[in-house]
Short mmCIF file of C-alpha atoms in Angstrom, two decimals:
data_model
loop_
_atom_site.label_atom_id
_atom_site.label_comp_id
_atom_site.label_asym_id
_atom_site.label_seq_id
_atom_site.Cartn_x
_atom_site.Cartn_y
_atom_site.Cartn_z
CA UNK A 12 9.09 -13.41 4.44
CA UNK A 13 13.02 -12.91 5.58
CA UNK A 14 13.47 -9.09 5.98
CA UNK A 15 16.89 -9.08 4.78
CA UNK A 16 18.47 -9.41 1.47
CA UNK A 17 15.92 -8.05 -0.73
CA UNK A 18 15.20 -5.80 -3.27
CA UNK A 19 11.94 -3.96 -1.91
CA UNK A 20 10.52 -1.27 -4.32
CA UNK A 21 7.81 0.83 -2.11
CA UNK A 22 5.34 3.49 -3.83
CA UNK A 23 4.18 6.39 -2.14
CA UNK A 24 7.74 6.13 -0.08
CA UNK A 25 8.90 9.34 0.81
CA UNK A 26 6.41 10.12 3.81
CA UNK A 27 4.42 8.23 6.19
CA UNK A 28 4.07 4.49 6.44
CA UNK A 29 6.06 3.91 3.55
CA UNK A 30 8.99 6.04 4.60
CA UNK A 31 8.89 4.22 8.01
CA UNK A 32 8.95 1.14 5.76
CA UNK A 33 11.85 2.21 4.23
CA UNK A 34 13.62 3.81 7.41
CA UNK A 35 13.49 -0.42 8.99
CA UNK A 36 13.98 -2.43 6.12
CA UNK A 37 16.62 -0.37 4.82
CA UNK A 38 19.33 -1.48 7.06
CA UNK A 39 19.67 -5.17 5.44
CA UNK A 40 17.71 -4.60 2.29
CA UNK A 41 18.15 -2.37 -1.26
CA UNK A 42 15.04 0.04 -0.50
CA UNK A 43 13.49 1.86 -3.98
CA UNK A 44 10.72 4.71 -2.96
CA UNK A 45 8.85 6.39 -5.67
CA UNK A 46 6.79 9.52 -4.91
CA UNK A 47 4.99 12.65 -6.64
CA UNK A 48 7.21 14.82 -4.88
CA UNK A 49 11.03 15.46 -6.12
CA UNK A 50 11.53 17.66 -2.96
CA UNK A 51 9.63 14.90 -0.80
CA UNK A 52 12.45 12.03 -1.93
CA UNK A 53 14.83 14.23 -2.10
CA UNK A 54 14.41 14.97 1.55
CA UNK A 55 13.64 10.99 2.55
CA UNK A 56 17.83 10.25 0.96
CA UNK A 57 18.76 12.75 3.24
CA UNK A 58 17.29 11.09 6.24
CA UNK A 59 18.10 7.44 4.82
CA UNK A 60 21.01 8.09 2.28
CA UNK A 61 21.20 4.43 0.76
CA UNK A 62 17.31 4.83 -0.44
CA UNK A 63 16.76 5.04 -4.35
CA UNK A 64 14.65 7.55 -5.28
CA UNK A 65 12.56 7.96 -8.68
CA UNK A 66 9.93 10.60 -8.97
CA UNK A 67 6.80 9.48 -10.56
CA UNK A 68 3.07 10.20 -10.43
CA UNK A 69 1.19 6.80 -10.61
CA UNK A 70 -1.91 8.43 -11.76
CA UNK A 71 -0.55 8.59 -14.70
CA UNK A 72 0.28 5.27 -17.04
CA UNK A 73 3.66 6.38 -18.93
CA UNK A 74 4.88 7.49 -15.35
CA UNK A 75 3.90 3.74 -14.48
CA UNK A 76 5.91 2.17 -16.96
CA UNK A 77 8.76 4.04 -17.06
CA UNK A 78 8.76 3.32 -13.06
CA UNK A 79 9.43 -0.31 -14.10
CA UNK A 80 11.44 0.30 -16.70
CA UNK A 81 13.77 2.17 -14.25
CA UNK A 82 13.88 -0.74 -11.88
CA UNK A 83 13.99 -2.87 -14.56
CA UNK A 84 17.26 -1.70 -15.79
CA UNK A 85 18.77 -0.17 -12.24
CA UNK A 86 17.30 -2.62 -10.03
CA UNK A 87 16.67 -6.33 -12.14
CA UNK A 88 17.06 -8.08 -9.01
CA UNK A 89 13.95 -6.42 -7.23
CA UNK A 90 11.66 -9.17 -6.07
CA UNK A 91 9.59 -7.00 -3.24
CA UNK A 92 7.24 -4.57 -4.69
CA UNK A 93 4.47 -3.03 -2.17
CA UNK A 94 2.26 -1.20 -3.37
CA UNK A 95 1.51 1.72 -0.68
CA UNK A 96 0.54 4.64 -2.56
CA UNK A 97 -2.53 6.10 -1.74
CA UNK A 98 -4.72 9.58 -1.66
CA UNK A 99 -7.70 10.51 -0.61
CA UNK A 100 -10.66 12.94 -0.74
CA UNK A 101 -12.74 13.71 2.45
CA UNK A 102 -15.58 15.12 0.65
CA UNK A 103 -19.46 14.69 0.18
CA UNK A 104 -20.12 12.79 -3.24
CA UNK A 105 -23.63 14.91 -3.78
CA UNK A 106 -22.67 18.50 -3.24
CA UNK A 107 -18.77 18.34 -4.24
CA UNK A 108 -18.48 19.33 -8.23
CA UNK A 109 -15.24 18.38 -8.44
CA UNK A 110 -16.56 14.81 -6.82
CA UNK A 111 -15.71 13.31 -10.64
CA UNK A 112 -12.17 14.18 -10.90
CA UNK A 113 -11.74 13.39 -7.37
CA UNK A 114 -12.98 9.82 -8.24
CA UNK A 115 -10.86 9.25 -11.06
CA UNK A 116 -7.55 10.28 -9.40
CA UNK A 117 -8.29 8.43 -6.18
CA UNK A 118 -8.71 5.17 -8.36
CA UNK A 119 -5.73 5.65 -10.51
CA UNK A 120 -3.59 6.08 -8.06
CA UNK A 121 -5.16 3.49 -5.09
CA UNK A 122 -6.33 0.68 -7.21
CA UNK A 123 -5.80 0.97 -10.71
CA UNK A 124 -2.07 1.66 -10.01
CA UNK A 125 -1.28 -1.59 -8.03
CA UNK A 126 -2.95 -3.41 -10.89
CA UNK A 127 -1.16 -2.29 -13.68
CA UNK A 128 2.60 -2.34 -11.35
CA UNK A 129 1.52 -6.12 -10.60
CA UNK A 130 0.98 -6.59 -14.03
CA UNK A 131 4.19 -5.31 -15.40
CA UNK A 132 6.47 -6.18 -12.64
CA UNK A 133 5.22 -9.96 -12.72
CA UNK A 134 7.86 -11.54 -15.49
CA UNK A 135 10.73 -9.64 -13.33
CA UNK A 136 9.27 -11.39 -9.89
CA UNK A 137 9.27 -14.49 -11.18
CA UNK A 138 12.65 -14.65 -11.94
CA UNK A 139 13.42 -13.57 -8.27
CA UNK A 140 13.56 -15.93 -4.93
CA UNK A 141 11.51 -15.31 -2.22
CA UNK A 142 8.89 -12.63 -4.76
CA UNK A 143 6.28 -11.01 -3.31
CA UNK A 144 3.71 -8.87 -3.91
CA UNK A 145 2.40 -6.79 -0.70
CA UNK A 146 -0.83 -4.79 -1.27
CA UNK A 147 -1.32 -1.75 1.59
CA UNK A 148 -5.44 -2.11 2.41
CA UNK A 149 -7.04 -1.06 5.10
CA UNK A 150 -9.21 -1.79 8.40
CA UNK A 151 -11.87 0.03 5.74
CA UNK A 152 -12.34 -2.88 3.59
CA UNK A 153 -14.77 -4.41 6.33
CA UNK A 154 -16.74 -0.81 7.55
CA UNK A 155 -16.28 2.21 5.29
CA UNK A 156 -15.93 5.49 6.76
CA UNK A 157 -18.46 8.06 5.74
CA UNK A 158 -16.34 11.36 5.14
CA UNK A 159 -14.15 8.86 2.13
CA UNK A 160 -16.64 7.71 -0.73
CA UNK A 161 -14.03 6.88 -3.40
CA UNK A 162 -11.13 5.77 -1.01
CA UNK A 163 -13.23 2.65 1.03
CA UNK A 164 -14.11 1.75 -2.51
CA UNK A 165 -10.91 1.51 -3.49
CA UNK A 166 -9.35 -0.37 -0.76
CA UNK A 167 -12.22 -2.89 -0.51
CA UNK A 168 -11.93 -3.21 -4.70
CA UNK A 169 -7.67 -4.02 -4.07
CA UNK A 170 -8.79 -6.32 -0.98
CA UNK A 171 -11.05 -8.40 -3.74
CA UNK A 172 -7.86 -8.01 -6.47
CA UNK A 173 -5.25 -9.31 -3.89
CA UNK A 174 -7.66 -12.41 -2.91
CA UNK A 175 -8.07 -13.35 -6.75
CA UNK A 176 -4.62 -12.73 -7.83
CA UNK A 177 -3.88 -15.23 -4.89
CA UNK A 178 -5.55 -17.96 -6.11
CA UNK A 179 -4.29 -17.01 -9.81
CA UNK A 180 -0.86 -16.99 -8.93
CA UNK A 181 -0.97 -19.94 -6.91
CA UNK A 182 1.23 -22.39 -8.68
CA UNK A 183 4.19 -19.86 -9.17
CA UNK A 184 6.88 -18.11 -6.65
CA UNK A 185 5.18 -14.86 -6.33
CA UNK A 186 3.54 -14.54 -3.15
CA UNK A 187 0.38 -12.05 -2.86
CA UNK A 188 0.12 -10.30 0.47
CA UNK A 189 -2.46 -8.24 2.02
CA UNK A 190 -1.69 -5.83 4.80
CA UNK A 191 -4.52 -4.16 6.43
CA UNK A 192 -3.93 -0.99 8.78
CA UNK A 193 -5.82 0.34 11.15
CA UNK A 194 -6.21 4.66 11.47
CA UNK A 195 -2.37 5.77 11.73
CA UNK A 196 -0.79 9.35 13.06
CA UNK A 197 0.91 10.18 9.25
CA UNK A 198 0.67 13.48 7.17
CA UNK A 199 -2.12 11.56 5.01
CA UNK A 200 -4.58 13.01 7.83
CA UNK A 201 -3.56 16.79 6.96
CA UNK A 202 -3.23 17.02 10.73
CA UNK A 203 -6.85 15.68 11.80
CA UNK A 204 -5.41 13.01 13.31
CA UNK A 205 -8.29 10.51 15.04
CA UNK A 206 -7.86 9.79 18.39
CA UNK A 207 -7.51 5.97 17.76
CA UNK A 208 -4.61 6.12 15.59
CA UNK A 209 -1.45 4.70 15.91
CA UNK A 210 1.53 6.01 15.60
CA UNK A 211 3.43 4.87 11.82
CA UNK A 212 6.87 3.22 13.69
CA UNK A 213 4.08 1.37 15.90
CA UNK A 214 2.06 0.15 12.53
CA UNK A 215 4.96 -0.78 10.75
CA UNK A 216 6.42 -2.98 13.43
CA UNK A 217 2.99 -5.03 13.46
CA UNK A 218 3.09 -4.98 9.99
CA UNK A 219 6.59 -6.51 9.30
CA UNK A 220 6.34 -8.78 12.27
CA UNK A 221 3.25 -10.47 10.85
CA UNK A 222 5.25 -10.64 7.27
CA UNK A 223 7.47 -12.83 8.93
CA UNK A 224 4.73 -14.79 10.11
CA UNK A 225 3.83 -15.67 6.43
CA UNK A 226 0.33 -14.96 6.49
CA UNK A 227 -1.21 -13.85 3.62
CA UNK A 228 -3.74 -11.48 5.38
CA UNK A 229 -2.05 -9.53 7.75
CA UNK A 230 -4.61 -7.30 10.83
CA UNK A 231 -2.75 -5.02 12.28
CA UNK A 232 -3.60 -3.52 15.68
CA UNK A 233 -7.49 -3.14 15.55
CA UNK A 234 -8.01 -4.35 12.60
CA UNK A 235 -8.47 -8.08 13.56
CA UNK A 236 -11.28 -6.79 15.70
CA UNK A 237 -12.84 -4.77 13.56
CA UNK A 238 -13.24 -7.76 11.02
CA UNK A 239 -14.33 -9.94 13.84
CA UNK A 240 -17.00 -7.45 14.86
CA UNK A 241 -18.02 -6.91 11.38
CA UNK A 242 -18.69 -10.33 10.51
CA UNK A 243 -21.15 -10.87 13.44
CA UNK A 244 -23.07 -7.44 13.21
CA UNK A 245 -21.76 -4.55 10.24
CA UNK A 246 -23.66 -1.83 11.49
CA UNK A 247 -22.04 -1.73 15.11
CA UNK A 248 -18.82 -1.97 13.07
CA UNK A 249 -19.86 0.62 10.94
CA UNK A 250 -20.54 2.49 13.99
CA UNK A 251 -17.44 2.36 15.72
CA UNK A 252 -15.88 3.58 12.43
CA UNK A 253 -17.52 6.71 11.93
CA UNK A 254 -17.71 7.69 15.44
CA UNK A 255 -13.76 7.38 15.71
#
């Protein structure tokens, strides 16, 4: 992937990895962020003022669509969307009542989401050079972590989505990418930051260096590790997981 000259439209942009996407791509490229938050974007322009900013929740479908119908009609030469968006609940599926509507938002917004944005952004790609499609996975998709019973689920569902879209989309110009990170120091950890993690400017430097490369699967830090380790024996890589 060249890392200038595009049209990059990043969910879940205004904090974390995706605003440290958007802080070093933004120099050569047209960066789009879409968040929850209006104060949120508003306060990622002010630290990159050439971002464009549309508030949107993507648990919700007409927020979805009128997401690409915004870039659609703003932004018709878009042909980078990455799909970064992501919550999660750390919670204990038997003993949390709420555990249902926990569920449901986690997968709207982590899996179902990137489906239905891949979907409708698809004809507009096409018509694009150099269109890609970058799913944001995680390290999880090979050892869940205990204290996240929706979110592993969610990741490892998008890892199996990316792989099959792959192969669907094989014969066209759109390009499906998989990047998988490995625990990072962002707000998402509501300041119980692991001891392991990396820091985002760190992540995102792996994780644009190995876009370059062209790879569809992309391990940052750890991550190749942990995949190697969980291919010869899941339970000690399930154990370094939930110990970090």
């Amino acid at each position: 992937m060249k890392l200038h000259d595009n049209t990059i439209l990043i969910t879940g942009g205004s904090s974390g990895i995706g605003l440290e996407l958007a802080r070093m791509l933004a120099k050569d490229n047209a960066i789009l962020i879409c968040g929850r938050s209006a104060e949120k974007l508003a306060a990622a322009k002010r630290q990159i003022p050439t971002l464009y900013a549309f508030a949107c929740n993507l648990a919700e479908e007409t927020d979805r669509h009128n997401l690409y119908k915004w870039v659609k009609h703003h932004h018709p030469d878009c042909n980078v969307l990455i799909n970064n968006a992501a919550l999660v609940h750390r919670t204990a599926f038997k003993d949390d009542p709420e555990m249902n509507r926990k569920a449901k938002l986690e997968i709207e917004t982590n899996l179902v989401a990137p489906m239905v944005l891949s979907k409708l952004f698809l004809p507009l790609l096409e018509r694009q050079r150099s269109a890609q499609i970058i799913n944001i996975t995680s390290g999880l998709v090979y050892a869940p972590k205990a204290t996240y019973p929706i979110y592993n689920a969610t990741k490892a569902a998008l890892h199996s989505f990316s792989q099959t879209l792959r192969l669907q989309l094989k014969e066209t110009q759109v390009k499906i990418r998989e990047v998988m990170l490995p625990v990072v120091d962002t707000p998402w950890h509501d300041g119980q930051v692991p001891k392991m993690a990396i820091s985002a400017k760190e992540a995102v430097g792996k994780m644009l260096k190995g876009l370059q490369s062209d790879k569809d699967e992309i391990h940052v830090g750890k991550v190749k590790l942990l995949y190697f380790i969980s291919r010869l024996s899941p339970r000690i890589a399930s154990g370094i997981i939930n110990r970090a």
